[in-house]
JSON list of C-alpha atoms in Angstrom, two decimals:
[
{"chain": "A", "resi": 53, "resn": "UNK", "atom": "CA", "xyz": [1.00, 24.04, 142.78]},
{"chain": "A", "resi": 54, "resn": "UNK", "atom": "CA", "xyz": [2.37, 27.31, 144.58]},
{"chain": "A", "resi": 55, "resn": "UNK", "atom": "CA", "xyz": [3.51, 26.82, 148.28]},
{"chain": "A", "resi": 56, "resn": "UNK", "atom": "CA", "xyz": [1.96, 29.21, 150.00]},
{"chain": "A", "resi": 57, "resn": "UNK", "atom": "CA", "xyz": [4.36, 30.59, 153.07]},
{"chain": "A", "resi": 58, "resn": "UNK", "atom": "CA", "xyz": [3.07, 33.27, 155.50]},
{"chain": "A", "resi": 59, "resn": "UNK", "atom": "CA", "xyz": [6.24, 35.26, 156.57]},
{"chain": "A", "resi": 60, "resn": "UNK", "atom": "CA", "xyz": [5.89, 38.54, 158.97]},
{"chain": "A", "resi": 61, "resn": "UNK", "atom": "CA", "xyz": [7.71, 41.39, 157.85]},
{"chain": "A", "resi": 62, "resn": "UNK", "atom": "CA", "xyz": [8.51, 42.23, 161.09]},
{"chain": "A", "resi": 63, "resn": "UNK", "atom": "CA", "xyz": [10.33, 38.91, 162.29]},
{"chain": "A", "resi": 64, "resn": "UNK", "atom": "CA", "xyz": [10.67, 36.93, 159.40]},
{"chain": "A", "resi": 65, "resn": "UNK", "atom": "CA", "xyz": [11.31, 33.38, 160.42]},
{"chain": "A", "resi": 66, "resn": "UNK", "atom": "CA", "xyz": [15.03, 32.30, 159.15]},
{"chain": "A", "resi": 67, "resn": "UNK", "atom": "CA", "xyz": [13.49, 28.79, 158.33]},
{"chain": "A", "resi": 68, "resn": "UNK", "atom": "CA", "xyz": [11.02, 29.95, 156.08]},
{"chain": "A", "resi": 69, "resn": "UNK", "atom": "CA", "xyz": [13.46, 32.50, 154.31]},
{"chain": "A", "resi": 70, "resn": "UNK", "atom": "CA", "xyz": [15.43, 29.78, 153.87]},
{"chain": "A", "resi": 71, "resn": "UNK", "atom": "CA", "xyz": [13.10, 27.78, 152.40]},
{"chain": "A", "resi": 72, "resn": "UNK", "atom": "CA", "xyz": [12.13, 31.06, 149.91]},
{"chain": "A", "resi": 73, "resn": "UNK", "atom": "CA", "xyz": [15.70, 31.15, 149.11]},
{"chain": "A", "resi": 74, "resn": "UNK", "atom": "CA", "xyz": [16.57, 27.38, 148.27]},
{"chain": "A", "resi": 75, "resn": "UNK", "atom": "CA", "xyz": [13.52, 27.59, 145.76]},
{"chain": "A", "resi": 76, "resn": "UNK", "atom": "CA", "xyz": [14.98, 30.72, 144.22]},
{"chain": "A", "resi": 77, "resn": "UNK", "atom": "CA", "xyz": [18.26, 29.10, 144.17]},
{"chain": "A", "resi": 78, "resn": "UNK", "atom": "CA", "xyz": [16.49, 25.83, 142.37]},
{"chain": "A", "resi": 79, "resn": "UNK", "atom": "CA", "xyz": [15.63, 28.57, 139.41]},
{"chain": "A", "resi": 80, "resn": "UNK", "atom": "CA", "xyz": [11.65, 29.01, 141.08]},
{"chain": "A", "resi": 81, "resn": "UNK", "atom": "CA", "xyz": [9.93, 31.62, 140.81]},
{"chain": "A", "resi": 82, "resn": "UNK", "atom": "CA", "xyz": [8.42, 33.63, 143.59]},
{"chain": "A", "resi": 83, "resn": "UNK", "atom": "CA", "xyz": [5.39, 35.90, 144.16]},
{"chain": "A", "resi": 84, "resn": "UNK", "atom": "CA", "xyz": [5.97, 38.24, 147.18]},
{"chain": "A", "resi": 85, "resn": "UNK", "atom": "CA", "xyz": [5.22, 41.51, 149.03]},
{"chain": "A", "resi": 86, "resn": "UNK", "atom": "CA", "xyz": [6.85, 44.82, 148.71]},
{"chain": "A", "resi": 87, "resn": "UNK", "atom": "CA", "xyz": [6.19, 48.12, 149.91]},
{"chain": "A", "resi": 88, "resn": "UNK", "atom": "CA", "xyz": [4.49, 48.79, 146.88]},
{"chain": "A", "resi": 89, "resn": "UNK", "atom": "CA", "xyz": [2.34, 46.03, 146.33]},
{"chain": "A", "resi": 90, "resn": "UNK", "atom": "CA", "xyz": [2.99, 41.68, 145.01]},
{"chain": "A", "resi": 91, "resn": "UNK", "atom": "CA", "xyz": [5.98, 41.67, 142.69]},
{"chain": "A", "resi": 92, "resn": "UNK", "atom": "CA", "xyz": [7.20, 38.69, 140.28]},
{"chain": "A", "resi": 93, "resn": "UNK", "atom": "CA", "xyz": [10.71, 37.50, 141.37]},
{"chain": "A", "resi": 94, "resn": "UNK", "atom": "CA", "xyz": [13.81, 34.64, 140.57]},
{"chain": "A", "resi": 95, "resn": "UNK", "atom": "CA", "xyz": [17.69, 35.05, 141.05]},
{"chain": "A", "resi": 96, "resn": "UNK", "atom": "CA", "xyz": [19.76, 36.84, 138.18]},
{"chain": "A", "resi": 97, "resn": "UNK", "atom": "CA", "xyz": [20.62, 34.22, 136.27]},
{"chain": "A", "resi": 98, "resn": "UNK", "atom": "CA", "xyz": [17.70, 32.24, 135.96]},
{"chain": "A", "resi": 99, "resn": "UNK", "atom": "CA", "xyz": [16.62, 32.34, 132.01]},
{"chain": "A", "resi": 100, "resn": "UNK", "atom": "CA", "xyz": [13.83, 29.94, 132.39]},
{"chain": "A", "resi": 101, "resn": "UNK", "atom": "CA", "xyz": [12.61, 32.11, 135.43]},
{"chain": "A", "resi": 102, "resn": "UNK", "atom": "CA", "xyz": [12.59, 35.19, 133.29]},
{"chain": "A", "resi": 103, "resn": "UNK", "atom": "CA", "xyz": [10.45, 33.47, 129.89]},
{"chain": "A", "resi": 104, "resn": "UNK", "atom": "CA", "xyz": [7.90, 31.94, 133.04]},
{"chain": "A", "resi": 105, "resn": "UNK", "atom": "CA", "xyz": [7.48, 35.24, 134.21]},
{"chain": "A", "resi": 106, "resn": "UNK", "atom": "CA", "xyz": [7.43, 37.40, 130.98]},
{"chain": "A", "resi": 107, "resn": "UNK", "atom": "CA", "xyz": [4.68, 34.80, 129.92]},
{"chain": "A", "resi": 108, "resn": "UNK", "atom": "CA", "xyz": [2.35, 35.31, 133.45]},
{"chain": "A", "resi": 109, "resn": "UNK", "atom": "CA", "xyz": [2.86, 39.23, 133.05]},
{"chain": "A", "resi": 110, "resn": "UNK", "atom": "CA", "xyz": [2.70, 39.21, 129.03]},
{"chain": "A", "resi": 111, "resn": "UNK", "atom": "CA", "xyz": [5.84, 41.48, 128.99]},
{"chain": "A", "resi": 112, "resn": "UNK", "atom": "CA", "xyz": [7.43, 42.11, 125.38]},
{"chain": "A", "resi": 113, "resn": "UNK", "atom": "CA", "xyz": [11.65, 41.94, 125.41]},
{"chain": "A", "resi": 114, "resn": "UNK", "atom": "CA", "xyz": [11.71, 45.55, 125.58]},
{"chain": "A", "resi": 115, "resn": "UNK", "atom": "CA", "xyz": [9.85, 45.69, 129.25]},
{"chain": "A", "resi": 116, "resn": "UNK", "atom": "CA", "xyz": [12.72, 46.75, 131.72]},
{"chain": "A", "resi": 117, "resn": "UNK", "atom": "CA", "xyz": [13.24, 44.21, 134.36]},
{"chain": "A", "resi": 118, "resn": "UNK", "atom": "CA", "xyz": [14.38, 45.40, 137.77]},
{"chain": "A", "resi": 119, "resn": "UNK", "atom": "CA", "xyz": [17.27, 44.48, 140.09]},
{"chain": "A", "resi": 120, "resn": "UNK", "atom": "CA", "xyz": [15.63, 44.32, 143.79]},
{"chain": "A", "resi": 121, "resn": "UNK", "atom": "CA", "xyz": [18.71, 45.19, 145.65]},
{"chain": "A", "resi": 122, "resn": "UNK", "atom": "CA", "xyz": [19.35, 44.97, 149.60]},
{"chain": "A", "resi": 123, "resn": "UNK", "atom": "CA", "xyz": [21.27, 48.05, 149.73]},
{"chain": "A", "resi": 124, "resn": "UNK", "atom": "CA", "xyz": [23.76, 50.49, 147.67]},
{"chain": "A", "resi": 125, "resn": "UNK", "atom": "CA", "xyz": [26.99, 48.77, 148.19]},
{"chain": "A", "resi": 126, "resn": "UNK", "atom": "CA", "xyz": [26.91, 46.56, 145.44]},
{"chain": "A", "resi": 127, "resn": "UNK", "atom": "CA", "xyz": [24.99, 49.06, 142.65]},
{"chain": "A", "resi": 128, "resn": "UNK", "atom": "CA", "xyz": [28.07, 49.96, 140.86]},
{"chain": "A", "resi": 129, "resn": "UNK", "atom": "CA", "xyz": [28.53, 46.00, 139.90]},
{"chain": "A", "resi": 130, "resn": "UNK", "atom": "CA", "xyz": [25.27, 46.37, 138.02]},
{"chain": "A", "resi": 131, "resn": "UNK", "atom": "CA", "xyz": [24.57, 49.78, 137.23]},
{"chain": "A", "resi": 132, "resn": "UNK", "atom": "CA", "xyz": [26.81, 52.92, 135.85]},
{"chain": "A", "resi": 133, "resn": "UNK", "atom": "CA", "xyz": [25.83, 56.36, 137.39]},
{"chain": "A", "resi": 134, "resn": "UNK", "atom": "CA", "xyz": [27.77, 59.29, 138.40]},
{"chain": "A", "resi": 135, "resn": "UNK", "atom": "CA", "xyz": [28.21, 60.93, 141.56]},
{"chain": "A", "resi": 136, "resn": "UNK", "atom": "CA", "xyz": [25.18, 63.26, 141.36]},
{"chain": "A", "resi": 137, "resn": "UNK", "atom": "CA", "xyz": [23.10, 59.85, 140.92]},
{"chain": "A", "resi": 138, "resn": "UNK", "atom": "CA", "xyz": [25.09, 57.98, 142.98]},
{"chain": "A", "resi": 139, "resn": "UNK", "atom": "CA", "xyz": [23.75, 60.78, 146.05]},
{"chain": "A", "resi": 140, "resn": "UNK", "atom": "CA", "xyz": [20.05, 61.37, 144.74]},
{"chain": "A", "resi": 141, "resn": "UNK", "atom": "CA", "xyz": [19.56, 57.84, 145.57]},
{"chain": "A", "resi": 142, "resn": "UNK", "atom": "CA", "xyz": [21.36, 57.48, 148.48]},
{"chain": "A", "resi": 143, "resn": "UNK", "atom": "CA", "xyz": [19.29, 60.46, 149.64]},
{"chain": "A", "resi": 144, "resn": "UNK", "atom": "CA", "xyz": [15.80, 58.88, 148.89]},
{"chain": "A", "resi": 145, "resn": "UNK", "atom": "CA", "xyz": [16.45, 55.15, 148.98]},
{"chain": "A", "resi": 146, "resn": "UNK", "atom": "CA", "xyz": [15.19, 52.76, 150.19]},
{"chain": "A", "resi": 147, "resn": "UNK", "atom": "CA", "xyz": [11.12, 52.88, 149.63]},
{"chain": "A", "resi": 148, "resn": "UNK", "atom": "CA", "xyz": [8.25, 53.16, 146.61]},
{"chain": "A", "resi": 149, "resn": "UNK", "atom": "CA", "xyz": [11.29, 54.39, 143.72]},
{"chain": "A", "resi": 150, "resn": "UNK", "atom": "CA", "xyz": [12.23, 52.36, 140.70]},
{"chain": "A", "resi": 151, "resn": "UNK", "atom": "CA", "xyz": [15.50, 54.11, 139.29]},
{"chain": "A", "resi": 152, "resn": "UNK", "atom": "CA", "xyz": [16.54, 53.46, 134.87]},
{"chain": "A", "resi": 153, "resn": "UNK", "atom": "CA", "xyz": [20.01, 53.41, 135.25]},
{"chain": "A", "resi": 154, "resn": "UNK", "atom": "CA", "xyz": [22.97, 52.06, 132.36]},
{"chain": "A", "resi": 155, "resn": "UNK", "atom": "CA", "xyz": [23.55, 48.70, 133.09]},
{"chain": "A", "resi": 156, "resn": "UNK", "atom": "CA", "xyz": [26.81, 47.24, 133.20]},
{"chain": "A", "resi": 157, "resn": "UNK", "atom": "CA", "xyz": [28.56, 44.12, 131.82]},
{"chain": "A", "resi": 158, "resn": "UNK", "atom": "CA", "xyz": [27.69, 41.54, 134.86]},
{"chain": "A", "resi": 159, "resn": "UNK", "atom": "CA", "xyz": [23.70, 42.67, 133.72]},
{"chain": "A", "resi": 160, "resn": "UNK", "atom": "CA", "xyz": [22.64, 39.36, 131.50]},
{"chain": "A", "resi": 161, "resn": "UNK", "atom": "CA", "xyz": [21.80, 40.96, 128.53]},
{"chain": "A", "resi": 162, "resn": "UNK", "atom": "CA", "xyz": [18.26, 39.59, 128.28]},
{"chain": "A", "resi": 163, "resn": "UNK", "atom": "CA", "xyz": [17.26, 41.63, 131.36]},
{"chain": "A", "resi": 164, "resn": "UNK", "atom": "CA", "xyz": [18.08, 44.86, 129.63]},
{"chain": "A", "resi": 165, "resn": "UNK", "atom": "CA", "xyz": [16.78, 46.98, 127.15]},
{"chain": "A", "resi": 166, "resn": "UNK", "atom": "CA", "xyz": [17.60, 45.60, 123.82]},
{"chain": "A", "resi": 167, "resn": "UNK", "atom": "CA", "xyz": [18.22, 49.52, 122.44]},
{"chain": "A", "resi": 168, "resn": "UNK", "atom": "CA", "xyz": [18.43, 51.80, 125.50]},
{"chain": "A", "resi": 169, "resn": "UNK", "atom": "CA", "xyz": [20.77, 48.49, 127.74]},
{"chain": "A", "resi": 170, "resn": "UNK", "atom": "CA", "xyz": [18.81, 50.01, 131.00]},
{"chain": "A", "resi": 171, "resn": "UNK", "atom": "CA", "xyz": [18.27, 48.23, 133.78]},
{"chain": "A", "resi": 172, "resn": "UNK", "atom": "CA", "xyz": [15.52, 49.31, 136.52]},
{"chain": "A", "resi": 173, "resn": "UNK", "atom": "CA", "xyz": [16.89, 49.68, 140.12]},
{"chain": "A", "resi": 174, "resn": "UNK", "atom": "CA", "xyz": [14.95, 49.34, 143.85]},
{"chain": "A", "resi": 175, "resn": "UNK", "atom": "CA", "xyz": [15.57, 48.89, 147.07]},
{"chain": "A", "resi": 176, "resn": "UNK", "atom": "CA", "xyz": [12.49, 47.58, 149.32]},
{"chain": "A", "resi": 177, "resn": "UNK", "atom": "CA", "xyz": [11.58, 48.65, 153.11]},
{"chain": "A", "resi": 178, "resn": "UNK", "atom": "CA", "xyz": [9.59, 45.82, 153.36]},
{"chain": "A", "resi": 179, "resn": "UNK", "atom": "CA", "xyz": [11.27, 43.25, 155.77]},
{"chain": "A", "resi": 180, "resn": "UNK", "atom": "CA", "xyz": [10.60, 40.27, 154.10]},
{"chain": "A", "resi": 181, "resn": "UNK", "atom": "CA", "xyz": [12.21, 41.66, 151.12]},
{"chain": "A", "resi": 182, "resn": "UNK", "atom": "CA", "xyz": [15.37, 42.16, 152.90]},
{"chain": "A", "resi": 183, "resn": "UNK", "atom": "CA", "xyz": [15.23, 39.40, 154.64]},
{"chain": "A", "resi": 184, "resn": "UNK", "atom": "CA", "xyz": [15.24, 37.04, 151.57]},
{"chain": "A", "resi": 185, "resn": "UNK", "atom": "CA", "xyz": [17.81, 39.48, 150.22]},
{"chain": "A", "resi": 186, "resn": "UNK", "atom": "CA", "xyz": [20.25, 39.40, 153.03]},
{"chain": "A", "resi": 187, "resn": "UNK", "atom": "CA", "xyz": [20.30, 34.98, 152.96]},
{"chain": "A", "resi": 188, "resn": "UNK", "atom": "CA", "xyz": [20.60, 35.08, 149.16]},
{"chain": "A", "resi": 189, "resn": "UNK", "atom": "CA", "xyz": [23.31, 37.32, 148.89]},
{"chain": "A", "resi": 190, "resn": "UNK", "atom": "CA", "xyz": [22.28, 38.34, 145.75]},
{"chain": "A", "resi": 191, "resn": "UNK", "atom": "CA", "xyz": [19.59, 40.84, 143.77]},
{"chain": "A", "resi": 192, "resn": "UNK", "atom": "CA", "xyz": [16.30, 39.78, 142.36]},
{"chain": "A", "resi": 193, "resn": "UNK", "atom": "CA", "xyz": [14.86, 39.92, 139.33]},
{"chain": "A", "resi": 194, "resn": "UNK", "atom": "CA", "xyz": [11.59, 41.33, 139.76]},
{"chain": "A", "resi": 195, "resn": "UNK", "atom": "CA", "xyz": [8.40, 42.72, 138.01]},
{"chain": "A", "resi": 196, "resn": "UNK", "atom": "CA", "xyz": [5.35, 44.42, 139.40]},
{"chain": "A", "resi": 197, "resn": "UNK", "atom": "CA", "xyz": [2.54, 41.93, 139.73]},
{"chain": "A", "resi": 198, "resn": "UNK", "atom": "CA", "xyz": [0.39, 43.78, 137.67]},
{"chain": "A", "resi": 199, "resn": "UNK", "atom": "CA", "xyz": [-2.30, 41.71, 135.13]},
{"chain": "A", "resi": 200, "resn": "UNK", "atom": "CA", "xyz": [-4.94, 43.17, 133.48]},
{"chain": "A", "resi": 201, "resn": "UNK", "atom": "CA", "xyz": [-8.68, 42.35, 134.92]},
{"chain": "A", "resi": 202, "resn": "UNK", "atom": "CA", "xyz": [-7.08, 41.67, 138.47]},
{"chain": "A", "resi": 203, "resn": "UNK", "atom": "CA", "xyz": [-6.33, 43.69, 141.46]},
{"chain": "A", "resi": 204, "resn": "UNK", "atom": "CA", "xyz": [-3.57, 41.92, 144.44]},
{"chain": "A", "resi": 205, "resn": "UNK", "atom": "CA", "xyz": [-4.49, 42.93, 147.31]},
{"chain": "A", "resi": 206, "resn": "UNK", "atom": "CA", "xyz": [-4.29, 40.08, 149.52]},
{"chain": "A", "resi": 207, "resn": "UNK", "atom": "CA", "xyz": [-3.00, 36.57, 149.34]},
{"chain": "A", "resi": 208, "resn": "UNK", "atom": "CA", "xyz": [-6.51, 34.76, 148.24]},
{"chain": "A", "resi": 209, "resn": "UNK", "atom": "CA", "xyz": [-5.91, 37.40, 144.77]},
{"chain": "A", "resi": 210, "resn": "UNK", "atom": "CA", "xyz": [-2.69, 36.29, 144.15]},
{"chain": "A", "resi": 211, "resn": "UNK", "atom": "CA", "xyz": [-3.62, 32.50, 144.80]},
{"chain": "A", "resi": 212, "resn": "UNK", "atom": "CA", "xyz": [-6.33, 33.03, 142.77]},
{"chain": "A", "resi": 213, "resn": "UNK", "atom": "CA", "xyz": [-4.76, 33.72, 139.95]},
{"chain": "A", "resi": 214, "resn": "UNK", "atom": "CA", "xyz": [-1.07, 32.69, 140.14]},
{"chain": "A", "resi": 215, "resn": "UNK", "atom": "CA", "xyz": [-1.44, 29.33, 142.38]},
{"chain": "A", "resi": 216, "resn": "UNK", "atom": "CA", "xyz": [-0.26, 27.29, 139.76]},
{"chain": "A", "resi": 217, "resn": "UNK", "atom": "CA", "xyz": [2.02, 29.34, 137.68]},
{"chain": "A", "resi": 218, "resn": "UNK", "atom": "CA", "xyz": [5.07, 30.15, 140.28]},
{"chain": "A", "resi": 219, "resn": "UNK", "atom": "CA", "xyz": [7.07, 28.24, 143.09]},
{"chain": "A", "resi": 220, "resn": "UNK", "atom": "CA", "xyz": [6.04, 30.16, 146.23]},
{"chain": "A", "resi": 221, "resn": "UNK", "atom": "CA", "xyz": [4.01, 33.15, 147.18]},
{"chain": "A", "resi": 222, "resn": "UNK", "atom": "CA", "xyz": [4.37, 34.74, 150.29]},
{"chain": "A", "resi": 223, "resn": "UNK", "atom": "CA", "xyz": [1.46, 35.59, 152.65]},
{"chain": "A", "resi": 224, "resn": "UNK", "atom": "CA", "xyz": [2.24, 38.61, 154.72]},
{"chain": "A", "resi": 225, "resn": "UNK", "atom": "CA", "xyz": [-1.33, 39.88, 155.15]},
{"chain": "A", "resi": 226, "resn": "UNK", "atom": "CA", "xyz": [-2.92, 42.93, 152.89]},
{"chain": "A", "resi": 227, "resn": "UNK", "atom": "CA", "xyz": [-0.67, 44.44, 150.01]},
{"chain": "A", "resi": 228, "resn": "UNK", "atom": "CA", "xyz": [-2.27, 46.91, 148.24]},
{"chain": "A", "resi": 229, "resn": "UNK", "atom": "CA", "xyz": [-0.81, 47.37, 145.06]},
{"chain": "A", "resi": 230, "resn": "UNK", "atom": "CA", "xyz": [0.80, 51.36, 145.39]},
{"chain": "A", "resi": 231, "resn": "UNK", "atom": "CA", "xyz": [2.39, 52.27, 141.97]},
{"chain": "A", "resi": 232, "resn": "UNK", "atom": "CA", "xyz": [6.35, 53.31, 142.76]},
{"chain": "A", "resi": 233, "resn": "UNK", "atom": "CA", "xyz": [7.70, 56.39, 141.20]},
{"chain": "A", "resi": 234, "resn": "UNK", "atom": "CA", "xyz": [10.01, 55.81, 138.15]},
{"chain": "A", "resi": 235, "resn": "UNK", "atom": "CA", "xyz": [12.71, 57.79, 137.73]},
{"chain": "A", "resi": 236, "resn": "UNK", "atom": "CA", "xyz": [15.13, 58.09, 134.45]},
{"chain": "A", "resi": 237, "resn": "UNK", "atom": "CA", "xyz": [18.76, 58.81, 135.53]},
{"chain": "A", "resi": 238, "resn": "UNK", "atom": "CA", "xyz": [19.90, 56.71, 132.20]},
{"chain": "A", "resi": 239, "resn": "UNK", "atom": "CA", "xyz": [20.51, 59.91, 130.23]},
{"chain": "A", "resi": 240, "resn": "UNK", "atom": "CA", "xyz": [22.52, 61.94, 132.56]},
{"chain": "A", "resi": 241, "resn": "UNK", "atom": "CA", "xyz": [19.58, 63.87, 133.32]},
{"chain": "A", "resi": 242, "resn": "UNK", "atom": "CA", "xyz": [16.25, 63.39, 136.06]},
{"chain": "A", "resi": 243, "resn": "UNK", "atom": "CA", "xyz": [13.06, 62.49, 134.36]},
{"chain": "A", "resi": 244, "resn": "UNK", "atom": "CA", "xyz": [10.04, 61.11, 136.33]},
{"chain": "A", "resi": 245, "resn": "UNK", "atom": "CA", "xyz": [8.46, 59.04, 134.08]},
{"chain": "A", "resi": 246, "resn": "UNK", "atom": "CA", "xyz": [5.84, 58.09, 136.36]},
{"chain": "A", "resi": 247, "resn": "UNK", "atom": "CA", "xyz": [4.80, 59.85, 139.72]},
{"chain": "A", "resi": 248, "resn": "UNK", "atom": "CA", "xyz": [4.29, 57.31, 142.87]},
{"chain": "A", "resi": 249, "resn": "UNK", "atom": "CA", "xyz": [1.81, 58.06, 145.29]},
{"chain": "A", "resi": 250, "resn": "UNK", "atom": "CA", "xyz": [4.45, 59.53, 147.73]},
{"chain": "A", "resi": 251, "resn": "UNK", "atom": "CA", "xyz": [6.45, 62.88, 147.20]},
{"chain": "A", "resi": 252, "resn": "UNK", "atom": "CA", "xyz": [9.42, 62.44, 145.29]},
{"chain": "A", "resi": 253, "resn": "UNK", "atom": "CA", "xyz": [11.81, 64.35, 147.63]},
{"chain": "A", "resi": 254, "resn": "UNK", "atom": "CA", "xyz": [13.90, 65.69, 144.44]}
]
C-alpha cells in the first residue's frame, strides 16, 4: 500500500523529500504533482520501475517516456539539439512543454523510441518537483497520469485508483490534470504535435 505524503509546493519539507527520494532511490515508484496535472515517476535506471508503470498506464514500447529535468545544464548529457533548440527552450522553459528531442547514448535504450531513439524532455515549475529533483541529483522518468475512465484531480482520485500499485503519492492539494504542449524538435524542424492550454510563445 501507497504512502501517502502531503508536501507543499511552496516549502517542501527536506524530511519528506527525503523520504520521496530514498524510495525512488530503492527503485519505487512515485505518483506526484506537476504543473500540469499527477504524473508517473522512478529514477533512470530503474527497469522494473518502467514495466510497473507501463503496466498501470497500458503504454506499448513505442510510448515516449520523458526525462523530468531540474534545469538545462545537464540536457546535452541526454539529449542532442542544436543551438536554435538549445535557445527556443531556454526561452520558454520551465512550465506546461514536453520537448521530442534525439536522445543520446547515456538514454537507456528502453526509454526511447525503438525507431525514431527520441526521448521527451520537461522541466516542472511546480516546487515539489524541483525539490525532489534538486536532493536526487538526477532526472525522472515520468509519464502523464492519464487512465482511461478516470479523471486526477485531487489526491482521493489518485488513491483511488493507484493506492496499491506505486510506492508513494504525493498530496499537494487540487491538480487538475492540464494537457502540456508537445513539441517535435527531433527532426531539425518545430512541430507542435499537440497544443497545451497555454500559448506556445514560438
Amino acid at each position: 500500500m501507497a504512502q501517502i505524503l502531503t508536501i507543499h509546493p511552496k516549502n517542501p519539507q527536506q524530511r519528506l523529500i527525503k523520504q520521496v527520494v530514498d524510495e525512488l532511490n530503492a527503485d519505487g515508484i512515485i505518483a506526484y504533482p506537476t504543473d500540469s496535472g499527477y504524473a508517473l515517476g522512478t529514477v533512470l535506471g530503474n527497469k522494473n520501475g518502467l514495466e510497473r508503470i507501463r503496466r498501470i498506464r497500458s503504454l506499448s514500447k513505442r510510448h515516449d517516456f520523458t526525462l523530468m529535468m531540474r534545469d538545462l545544464s545537464h540536457i546535452g548529457e541526454y539529449a542532442k539539439l542544436d543551438n536554435n533548440a538549445f535557445r527556443l527552450l531556454k526561452k520558454i522553459l520551465p512550465g506546461a512543454y514536453t520537448f521530442i528531442l534525439q536522445g543520446t547514448r547515456d538514454v537507456p535504450k528502453r526509454l526511447l523510441h525503438p525507431k525514431k531513439k527520441t526521448i521527451g524532455l520537461r522541466i516542472s515549475t511546480h516546487g515539489v518537483v524541483q525539490a525532489i529533483l534538486d536532493a536526487l541529483e538526477a532526472p525522472l522518468m515520468s509519464v502523464s497520469l492519464i487512465l482511461e475512465g478516470h479523471d486526477f484531480y485531487d489526491i482521493n482520485d489518485v488513491r483511488e485508483v493507484l493506492e496499491n500499485q506505486v510506492d508513494i503519492i504525493i498530496d499537494d492539494g487540487c491538480c487538475p490534470p492540464e494537457p502540456t504542449t508537445v513539441i517535435d524538435l527531433s527532426s531539425g524542424s518545430v512541430e507542435i504535435i499537440r497544443q497545451g492550454a497555454g500559448d506556445t510563445n514560438i
